[in-house]
C-alpha cells in the first residue's frame, strides 16, 4: 500500500471553462488538454473573445480555426470543424466587441445575451441555409450570401 496520495486525487475536476483564467483556457485549449465535454457554445465564444483581444480580426480568425481544427483532430474524428461557421462566429463576436468594452468575458456575455440565446438567428441574418450545407464550407470560408459583415 503506497504511503502517498497520487497528485491527481488532489486536483478538483474541471466543471466549466470559467474555472480557468483566459490564459489557462487558451493554453489548455490550444494544446488539446481542455476537456472536450466542456467545449460548449459559450466556450467557443470565449475562445474567439480571447483571440480578438490579442490579435487583429483576420489573425484571430486564423488562430481560432487552427486551434478548433486541431482540437477536433485530437478529440474527434476530424469531421466536425467547419471553417465558414467558425470564421462567421469570430466575426459576430468581433461585431459585438466593437459595441462595448467589457472588462472580462462574463461581462461581455451579460452585455450581449443574444450571443448565447439567439446565435443561430444572428448567423441567419448573414447566411442562408444553403451556405452551411455546402461541403466546401467545411474547409473554405464562404462569404455571407445575405448580409456582409461590417
mmCIF file with all atom_site columns, C-alpha atoms in Angstrom, residues 41-149:
data_model
loop_
_atom_site.group_PDB
_atom_site.id
_atom_site.type_symbol
_atom_site.label_atom_id
_atom_site.label_alt_id
_atom_site.label_comp_id
_atom_site.label_asym_id
_atom_site.label_entity_id
_atom_site.label_seq_id
_atom_site.pdbx_PDB_ins_code
_atom_site.Cartn_x
_atom_site.Cartn_y
_atom_site.Cartn_z
_atom_site.occupancy
_atom_site.B_iso_or_equiv
_atom_site.pdbx_formal_charge
_atom_site.auth_seq_id
_atom_site.auth_comp_id
_atom_site.auth_asym_id
_atom_site.auth_atom_id
_atom_site.pdbx_PDB_model_num
ATOM 1   C CA . UNK A 1 41  ? -21.025 27.127 -27.475 1.00 0.00 ? 41  UNK A CA 1
ATOM 2   C CA . UNK A 1 42  ? -20.118 29.564 -24.698 1.00 0.00 ? 42  UNK A CA 1
ATOM 3   C CA . UNK A 1 43  ? -16.546 28.235 -24.524 1.00 0.00 ? 43  UNK A CA 1
ATOM 4   C CA . UNK A 1 44  ? -16.317 28.620 -28.310 1.00 0.00 ? 44  UNK A CA 1
ATOM 5   C CA . UNK A 1 45  ? -17.379 32.269 -27.964 1.00 0.00 ? 45  UNK A CA 1
ATOM 6   C CA . UNK A 1 46  ? -14.830 32.777 -25.198 1.00 0.00 ? 46  UNK A CA 1
ATOM 7   C CA . UNK A 1 47  ? -12.020 31.421 -27.354 1.00 0.00 ? 47  UNK A CA 1
ATOM 8   C CA . UNK A 1 48  ? -12.955 33.919 -30.073 1.00 0.00 ? 48  UNK A CA 1
ATOM 9   C CA . UNK A 1 49  ? -13.174 36.725 -27.495 1.00 0.00 ? 49  UNK A CA 1
ATOM 10  C CA . UNK A 1 50  ? -9.714  35.896 -26.083 1.00 0.00 ? 50  UNK A CA 1
ATOM 11  C CA . UNK A 1 51  ? -8.079  35.837 -29.505 1.00 0.00 ? 51  UNK A CA 1
ATOM 12  C CA . UNK A 1 52  ? -9.821  39.024 -30.615 1.00 0.00 ? 52  UNK A CA 1
ATOM 13  C CA . UNK A 1 53  ? -8.421  40.756 -27.519 1.00 0.00 ? 53  UNK A CA 1
ATOM 14  C CA . UNK A 1 54  ? -4.904  39.663 -28.550 1.00 0.00 ? 54  UNK A CA 1
ATOM 15  C CA . UNK A 1 55  ? -4.933  39.755 -32.358 1.00 0.00 ? 55  UNK A CA 1
ATOM 16  C CA . UNK A 1 56  ? -6.373  41.621 -35.320 1.00 0.00 ? 56  UNK A CA 1
ATOM 17  C CA . UNK A 1 57  ? -9.578  40.133 -36.760 1.00 0.00 ? 57  UNK A CA 1
ATOM 18  C CA . UNK A 1 58  ? -8.003  38.083 -39.571 1.00 0.00 ? 58  UNK A CA 1
ATOM 19  C CA . UNK A 1 59  ? -5.270  36.708 -37.311 1.00 0.00 ? 59  UNK A CA 1
ATOM 20  C CA . UNK A 1 60  ? -7.848  35.861 -34.645 1.00 0.00 ? 60  UNK A CA 1
ATOM 21  C CA . UNK A 1 61  ? -9.924  34.009 -37.261 1.00 0.00 ? 61  UNK A CA 1
ATOM 22  C CA . UNK A 1 62  ? -6.855  32.039 -38.360 1.00 0.00 ? 62  UNK A CA 1
ATOM 23  C CA . UNK A 1 63  ? -5.890  31.191 -34.779 1.00 0.00 ? 63  UNK A CA 1
ATOM 24  C CA . UNK A 1 64  ? -9.399  30.101 -33.755 1.00 0.00 ? 64  UNK A CA 1
ATOM 25  C CA . UNK A 1 65  ? -9.720  27.985 -36.909 1.00 0.00 ? 65  UNK A CA 1
ATOM 26  C CA . UNK A 1 66  ? -6.335  26.329 -36.394 1.00 0.00 ? 66  UNK A CA 1
ATOM 27  C CA . UNK A 1 67  ? -6.995  25.571 -32.727 1.00 0.00 ? 67  UNK A CA 1
ATOM 28  C CA . UNK A 1 68  ? -10.524 24.217 -33.217 1.00 0.00 ? 68  UNK A CA 1
ATOM 29  C CA . UNK A 1 69  ? -9.457  22.114 -36.196 1.00 0.00 ? 69  UNK A CA 1
ATOM 30  C CA . UNK A 1 70  ? -6.570  20.724 -34.122 1.00 0.00 ? 70  UNK A CA 1
ATOM 31  C CA . UNK A 1 71  ? -8.895  20.085 -31.166 1.00 0.00 ? 71  UNK A CA 1
ATOM 32  C CA . UNK A 1 72  ? -11.312 18.224 -33.448 1.00 0.00 ? 72  UNK A CA 1
ATOM 33  C CA . UNK A 1 73  ? -8.443  16.111 -34.732 1.00 0.00 ? 73  UNK A CA 1
ATOM 34  C CA . UNK A 1 74  ? -7.311  15.238 -31.201 1.00 0.00 ? 74  UNK A CA 1
ATOM 35  C CA . UNK A 1 75  ? -10.690 14.630 -29.578 1.00 0.00 ? 75  UNK A CA 1
ATOM 36  C CA . UNK A 1 76  ? -12.942 13.809 -32.505 1.00 0.00 ? 76  UNK A CA 1
ATOM 37  C CA . UNK A 1 77  ? -12.609 12.236 -35.863 1.00 0.00 ? 77  UNK A CA 1
ATOM 38  C CA . UNK A 1 78  ? -11.629 15.449 -37.641 1.00 0.00 ? 78  UNK A CA 1
ATOM 39  C CA . UNK A 1 79  ? -15.014 15.946 -39.299 1.00 0.00 ? 79  UNK A CA 1
ATOM 40  C CA . UNK A 1 80  ? -16.790 18.421 -37.011 1.00 0.00 ? 80  UNK A CA 1
ATOM 41  C CA . UNK A 1 81  ? -14.758 21.537 -37.848 1.00 0.00 ? 81  UNK A CA 1
ATOM 42  C CA . UNK A 1 82  ? -16.491 23.952 -40.227 1.00 0.00 ? 82  UNK A CA 1
ATOM 43  C CA . UNK A 1 83  ? -14.347 26.859 -41.390 1.00 0.00 ? 83  UNK A CA 1
ATOM 44  C CA . UNK A 1 84  ? -17.237 29.043 -42.567 1.00 0.00 ? 84  UNK A CA 1
ATOM 45  C CA . UNK A 1 85  ? -19.135 28.622 -39.309 1.00 0.00 ? 85  UNK A CA 1
ATOM 46  C CA . UNK A 1 86  ? -16.002 29.268 -37.245 1.00 0.00 ? 86  UNK A CA 1
ATOM 47  C CA . UNK A 1 87  ? -14.934 32.417 -39.111 1.00 0.00 ? 87  UNK A CA 1
ATOM 48  C CA . UNK A 1 88  ? -18.511 33.724 -39.099 1.00 0.00 ? 88  UNK A CA 1
ATOM 49  C CA . UNK A 1 89  ? -18.691 33.133 -35.344 1.00 0.00 ? 89  UNK A CA 1
ATOM 50  C CA . UNK A 1 90  ? -15.478 35.078 -34.754 1.00 0.00 ? 90  UNK A CA 1
ATOM 51  C CA . UNK A 1 91  ? -16.814 37.919 -36.902 1.00 0.00 ? 91  UNK A CA 1
ATOM 52  C CA . UNK A 1 92  ? -20.068 38.010 -34.916 1.00 0.00 ? 92  UNK A CA 1
ATOM 53  C CA . UNK A 1 93  ? -18.127 38.169 -31.637 1.00 0.00 ? 93  UNK A CA 1
ATOM 54  C CA . UNK A 1 94  ? -15.948 40.922 -33.128 1.00 0.00 ? 94  UNK A CA 1
ATOM 55  C CA . UNK A 1 95  ? -19.042 42.916 -34.106 1.00 0.00 ? 95  UNK A CA 1
ATOM 56  C CA . UNK A 1 96  ? -20.309 42.873 -30.525 1.00 0.00 ? 96  UNK A CA 1
ATOM 57  C CA . UNK A 1 97  ? -16.860 43.625 -29.090 1.00 0.00 ? 97  UNK A CA 1
ATOM 58  C CA . UNK A 1 98  ? -16.811 46.845 -31.112 1.00 0.00 ? 98  UNK A CA 1
ATOM 59  C CA . UNK A 1 99  ? -20.060 47.932 -29.434 1.00 0.00 ? 99  UNK A CA 1
ATOM 60  C CA . UNK A 1 100 ? -18.768 47.819 -25.846 1.00 0.00 ? 100 UNK A CA 1
ATOM 61  C CA . UNK A 1 101 ? -15.535 47.484 -23.936 1.00 0.00 ? 101 UNK A CA 1
ATOM 62  C CA . UNK A 1 102 ? -16.096 44.648 -21.492 1.00 0.00 ? 102 UNK A CA 1
ATOM 63  C CA . UNK A 1 103 ? -13.515 44.071 -18.758 1.00 0.00 ? 103 UNK A CA 1
ATOM 64  C CA . UNK A 1 104 ? -13.965 40.298 -18.940 1.00 0.00 ? 104 UNK A CA 1
ATOM 65  C CA . UNK A 1 105 ? -15.809 37.602 -20.833 1.00 0.00 ? 105 UNK A CA 1
ATOM 66  C CA . UNK A 1 106 ? -18.612 37.197 -18.282 1.00 0.00 ? 106 UNK A CA 1
ATOM 67  C CA . UNK A 1 107 ? -19.434 40.905 -18.542 1.00 0.00 ? 107 UNK A CA 1
ATOM 68  C CA . UNK A 1 108 ? -19.296 40.632 -22.337 1.00 0.00 ? 108 UNK A CA 1
ATOM 69  C CA . UNK A 1 109 ? -21.928 37.855 -22.309 1.00 0.00 ? 109 UNK A CA 1
ATOM 70  C CA . UNK A 1 110 ? -24.162 39.692 -19.856 1.00 0.00 ? 110 UNK A CA 1
ATOM 71  C CA . UNK A 1 111 ? -23.954 42.778 -22.063 1.00 0.00 ? 111 UNK A CA 1
ATOM 72  C CA . UNK A 1 112 ? -24.729 40.782 -25.224 1.00 0.00 ? 112 UNK A CA 1
ATOM 73  C CA . UNK A 1 113 ? -27.053 37.901 -24.256 1.00 0.00 ? 113 UNK A CA 1
ATOM 74  C CA . UNK A 1 114 ? -28.086 37.304 -27.889 1.00 0.00 ? 114 UNK A CA 1
ATOM 75  C CA . UNK A 1 115 ? -24.713 35.654 -28.417 1.00 0.00 ? 115 UNK A CA 1
ATOM 76  C CA . UNK A 1 116 ? -25.912 32.813 -26.217 1.00 0.00 ? 116 UNK A CA 1
ATOM 77  C CA . UNK A 1 117 ? -29.665 32.730 -26.683 1.00 0.00 ? 117 UNK A CA 1
ATOM 78  C CA . UNK A 1 118 ? -30.061 33.741 -30.344 1.00 0.00 ? 118 UNK A CA 1
ATOM 79  C CA . UNK A 1 119 ? -26.758 32.937 -32.037 1.00 0.00 ? 119 UNK A CA 1
ATOM 80  C CA . UNK A 1 120 ? -28.332 30.901 -34.818 1.00 0.00 ? 120 UNK A CA 1
ATOM 81  C CA . UNK A 1 121 ? -30.652 33.799 -35.598 1.00 0.00 ? 121 UNK A CA 1
ATOM 82  C CA . UNK A 1 122 ? -27.668 36.174 -35.729 1.00 0.00 ? 122 UNK A CA 1
ATOM 83  C CA . UNK A 1 123 ? -25.970 33.945 -38.305 1.00 0.00 ? 123 UNK A CA 1
ATOM 84  C CA . UNK A 1 124 ? -29.209 33.599 -40.290 1.00 0.00 ? 124 UNK A CA 1
ATOM 85  C CA . UNK A 1 125 ? -29.139 37.367 -40.867 1.00 0.00 ? 125 UNK A CA 1
ATOM 86  C CA . UNK A 1 126 ? -25.933 36.840 -42.864 1.00 0.00 ? 126 UNK A CA 1
ATOM 87  C CA . UNK A 1 127 ? -26.253 33.345 -44.317 1.00 0.00 ? 127 UNK A CA 1
ATOM 88  C CA . UNK A 1 128 ? -28.917 31.258 -45.969 1.00 0.00 ? 128 UNK A CA 1
ATOM 89  C CA . UNK A 1 129 ? -29.109 27.591 -45.020 1.00 0.00 ? 129 UNK A CA 1
ATOM 90  C CA . UNK A 1 130 ? -27.614 26.506 -48.339 1.00 0.00 ? 130 UNK A CA 1
ATOM 91  C CA . UNK A 1 131 ? -24.229 28.012 -47.462 1.00 0.00 ? 131 UNK A CA 1
ATOM 92  C CA . UNK A 1 132 ? -23.747 25.904 -44.344 1.00 0.00 ? 132 UNK A CA 1
ATOM 93  C CA . UNK A 1 133 ? -24.967 22.772 -46.092 1.00 0.00 ? 133 UNK A CA 1
ATOM 94  C CA . UNK A 1 134 ? -22.350 23.283 -48.816 1.00 0.00 ? 134 UNK A CA 1
ATOM 95  C CA . UNK A 1 135 ? -19.498 20.754 -48.376 1.00 0.00 ? 135 UNK A CA 1
ATOM 96  C CA . UNK A 1 136 ? -16.973 23.414 -49.336 1.00 0.00 ? 136 UNK A CA 1
ATOM 97  C CA . UNK A 1 137 ? -17.983 25.480 -46.270 1.00 0.00 ? 137 UNK A CA 1
ATOM 98  C CA . UNK A 1 138 ? -16.244 22.974 -44.012 1.00 0.00 ? 138 UNK A CA 1
ATOM 99  C CA . UNK A 1 139 ? -12.790 23.648 -45.450 1.00 0.00 ? 139 UNK A CA 1
ATOM 100 C CA . UNK A 1 140 ? -13.050 27.088 -47.077 1.00 0.00 ? 140 UNK A CA 1
ATOM 101 C CA . UNK A 1 141 ? -14.514 30.302 -45.714 1.00 0.00 ? 141 UNK A CA 1
ATOM 102 C CA . UNK A 1 142 ? -17.577 31.325 -47.717 1.00 0.00 ? 142 UNK A CA 1
ATOM 103 C CA . UNK A 1 143 ? -18.621 34.963 -47.516 1.00 0.00 ? 143 UNK A CA 1
ATOM 104 C CA . UNK A 1 144 ? -22.200 35.707 -46.391 1.00 0.00 ? 144 UNK A CA 1
ATOM 105 C CA . UNK A 1 145 ? -24.787 35.464 -49.141 1.00 0.00 ? 145 UNK A CA 1
ATOM 106 C CA . UNK A 1 146 ? -27.396 37.678 -47.428 1.00 0.00 ? 146 UNK A CA 1
ATOM 107 C CA . UNK A 1 147 ? -25.727 40.443 -45.433 1.00 0.00 ? 147 UNK A CA 1
ATOM 108 C CA . UNK A 1 148 ? -21.971 41.081 -45.333 1.00 0.00 ? 148 UNK A CA 1
ATOM 109 C CA . UNK A 1 149 ? -20.207 41.515 -42.015 1.00 0.00 ? 149 UNK A CA 1
#
